[in-house]
Amino acid sequence: MTIRNTLRDHGQRYRPRMACLKKAEKLLLEMQDPKTGVKSQPQRLVITTIPHAITGEDIIAWLADRFQVDTQEARNFVSMLVALGYIYPLQDHRRLVIKPDASLYRFQTPYFWPTQQWPVEDTDYAIYLAKRNIRKRGILELHEQEHYNRLHKWMNHKWDFVVMQAKEQYRAAKERKKPDRVVFECQERAYWVVHRPPPGTVSAMDYGLDRLTDPNADEVTGLLCCSFKHYTPLTRSLCFLCSRRLVKYCSTYKSHDPFLSNCLPSNPWLTDDATYWSLNMPSVEIPTKMRVERWTFSFAELLSDPRGRDDFRLFLKKEFSGENLAFWEGCEDLKWGEAATMREKAEHIYKTFLARGAPRWINIDGKTMEVTVKGLKHPHRYVLDPAQTHIYMLMKKDSYGRYQKSPVFKDTVKKAICPEEHRYSDAQLQQNAKKRRPSLSPIILRQMEQEQRAKMAANVDITQVMSKLSKQGKEAPPPFLAPPLRNKHKRVMFRDFYRRI
Amino acid sequence: SSHVKAMGKDECKTMLDALNKVTACYRHLVIALGSTSDSQNLREELKRTRKKAQELAVANRTKLTSLLKDKSISKDDRAEYERLWVLFSSSMELLEVDMKRSLEIGQDFPLKVPTRHLIQTGMTGSTTTVAARAMSVQNMKYEADSNIDTADLRDLQCEISQVSQMMEEMEMKVQVAPWAVEAKQEAGAELKSNMSVGNSSVGVISICEEEPKEEDGGGNRDAGFASICAVLVFFVIVTVAVVLGYLVINMS
C-alpha cells in the first residue's frame, strides 16, 4: 500500500503549532456578517459579474476598527491572512501581499483553508498540474514544469491515476456555470500559490516540526505563574547576572549579526551574490574588518576562527611559544577525532609535548603533569583535558593580551578589508538568481583542509630543529636552548634573557 | 476462460472509471461546503454521492481481490491487475480524506444557525449538475429532511470508520507493491487528450491569467482583435464588391 497520511494522532505525538490558524478562522467568520462584516462588491469581468469581491483598504479599515489598532498594525495583520491563504488577491495572484488601495480580494473556501491536520499532498498537486495542462497547453510556468517532471518521475506508479482523476475533475468542474467555474479556478490556483510557492518566495505554512504541546489547550498554571518577587535572593542575583551577561553579549554582537544589521557586502541569501562567503572563507589571505574585530571580543572567538588561529600561530611563532597552540590543537584533535587513532594520537602528543626532553615541551605545573601522565596509561578522549585547560588559560591570560598589541595583529588590522555594500536593482537580482551555482563540495573542502594540515606538520619549527641538533652531540647547548625550565617564572626570565641577546 | 478473463478486466476498468468519476465529483462538492454555494441540497448531494462511491468501492474491491487471488493468471495479467489495484487504492485514499474533511467542515458550518455565516467565496450557483454527473442521472430529485446538515453527520462518521476499516483490510490482505507498478501514461499524456477546450473556456482562462497591467484588458484584447479582423474582412468584401460593380457598369 502506498504510505498514507502519516500524521495520525497516536495519542500525544501530534499537536498543532500554529495557534493562529484557529483564531484566524474565527475572525474570518466575523468578516462574513452581512451587517457588521467587510463590505463586498461585485467584480465586473468581460463576460460575467462575480460577487463577493472586497477591496484591500476595506479589509484593513474593518480590522483596524474591530481591534482598535492603527492602520499599519491592521495592514500587517491582513498581510498575514493573505500570506496564509484565507484571502487571495484577484489581480497579481502570484504575490500574496495586501495592497491598501482598491485592489480586489476574495475569501477562500473552507476546503482550501490552511490547516496542519491535512498535509498538502503531492498527489493533489500532480492532479492540479495535469488539469492545467488539459485546460491549456504550455500554461505551466518554469517552476511548475520542474515540479511536474519531478512528480512524474517519483510518483510514476500513480501517474495513470493522476491523469484519470485530472480528466474527471476537469469534466466535473465544467458542469458548473461560468462564474462559478472562474471562481473555482482562482481558488485552486491561490491554494497552490500558498503551498507550492513560486521561486523567490516562501510559504507561510512552512512551520517546521510539530510540537508536543497544544497551544490551543488550556494553559498550564502554577509554575509558570509565579512572579519574580517570590524568587529567593540567590535566584534573583543569578537572574540579574545572567541577564546582564545576555545584555552585554547582545550589545557586543549586535552589529555582527546578519539578521539584525546589514552584512557587507550583501546577504547571499537575499541577493544571491556569494561574495560574502568567499571573503569569509576559513583560510582567506585577507580577512574582513568585522571578522578581525570579532577576534578582539574573546580568546575563544579568536581560536574558533581558523583565520584568527592562523594569525595567532604566526604571532606565537615569532615569540617561540608555538608549542602551546600546537598542543591545544592536538588535544582538540584527540577529543573530536576517530576512536581508532586515539591511542596513537595520545602517544604522539605525549612524545612531542609532555615527555621529559620532548622537542616541543609545554610548560604545565607539576600536579597537572602528574595527573596527565597517569591518565595516559589508559588513554581516552578526555585524558588531556586538565593539561589543555591549563595551556588554554595560559595562552588567554598571557599571549592573547600581547597578541592584540603585537605588530602582527596591527598589520592584519591595517590590511583588513571592508567591502562596499552592494546595491542591486530588481533586474540585477533576477540575473543573480539565474546565475546561482552550487558551492564547493564538502569533500573537496575537507581535502583542502587535510592538505593544509599536512603542510603545517611539514613546516619545521625552529625549536624542533635546534633541539634535534642539540641532541646530535653538542655538549653544552647554547644558552637560549637550555632545557626548558619547569617553573613558570623562570620561563619568563628565560625569554627576557633571549631578548637581551 | 481467457475470454471470461478479458471480460473481467474490462468490467473492472469500467467500474474503476465509475469510481474515479464519483470521487472527482465528490471532491468538487466538498470544495463547495461552507461557502455561499452551500445549501440543504448540497448536503443531500454529498450524502448520495458518498453512498454511491461506497457501493462502487465495495464492488471494485470484491472484483479486484477475486482477480488478484487467482494464481493461474499470467505475469502480464498480474501486472495489469496490480496497476488497477493501485488506481483503486489511490481513489480510495482521496475519497477517505474528502469524507473526513467534509465531516470537519460540515460540523463547522451548520446551515440552520443564523449567527454562523457562510463564507462569501463568490460562488453562488448550485452544484446540482455535478451531483447529477456523479449519480449518472439527468436531474437530481431532492427529498431529504430539513435537518440533513446535522443528521447526516452521524451517518458520515459511521461511513468514515467503515471506509478506514476497509482500507486497513485491503492493506493487510492484498500483497501488492504499489511502487513496482509502471504507469502506462507518459509525462504530458493529458496534453494529447482530445478534451474539447471550447471558446468559452479560453475566455475564462484569459480572465484567470490576467496580469495587473492588463487587468480586464486580457479579455478585451481578444475580443478587440476579433472585431478588428471582422471589420477588415468586411471592408475588403465591400471594396471587391464596389470594384466589380464598377467594372460591370463600365462593361455595359
mmCIF file of C-alpha atoms in Angstrom, chain A residues 278-279 281-288 291 295 307 311 412 415-417:
data_model
loop_
_atom_site.group_PDB
_atom_site.id
_atom_site.type_symbol
_atom_site.label_atom_id
_atom_site.label_comp_id
_atom_site.label_asym_id
_atom_site.label_seq_id
_atom_site.Cartn_x
_atom_site.Cartn_y
_atom_site.Cartn_z
ATOM 1 C CA SER A 278 34.169 33.943 -0.480
ATOM 2 C CA LEU A 279 35.516 36.868 1.566
ATOM 3 C CA MET A 281 36.363 31.573 3.802
ATOM 4 C CA PRO A 282 38.198 29.763 6.588
ATOM 5 C CA SER A 283 41.645 30.268 5.087
ATOM 6 C CA VAL A 284 41.402 33.515 3.213
ATOM 7 C CA GLU A 285 44.501 35.721 2.764
ATOM 8 C CA ILE A 286 42.994 38.992 3.870
ATOM 9 C CA PRO A 287 40.165 38.852 6.388
ATOM 10 C CA THR A 288 37.381 41.404 6.650
ATOM 11 C CA ARG A 291 35.989 39.345 11.349
ATOM 12 C CA TRP A 295 38.812 38.280 17.349
ATOM 13 C CA ARG A 307 41.971 32.558 10.092
ATOM 14 C CA ASP A 311 47.260 34.804 12.743
ATOM 15 C CA THR A 412 46.375 42.366 9.993
ATOM 16 C CA LYS A 415 45.277 45.173 5.838
ATOM 17 C CA ALA A 416 41.733 44.028 6.647
ATOM 18 C CA ILE A 417 39.192 44.959 4.028
#
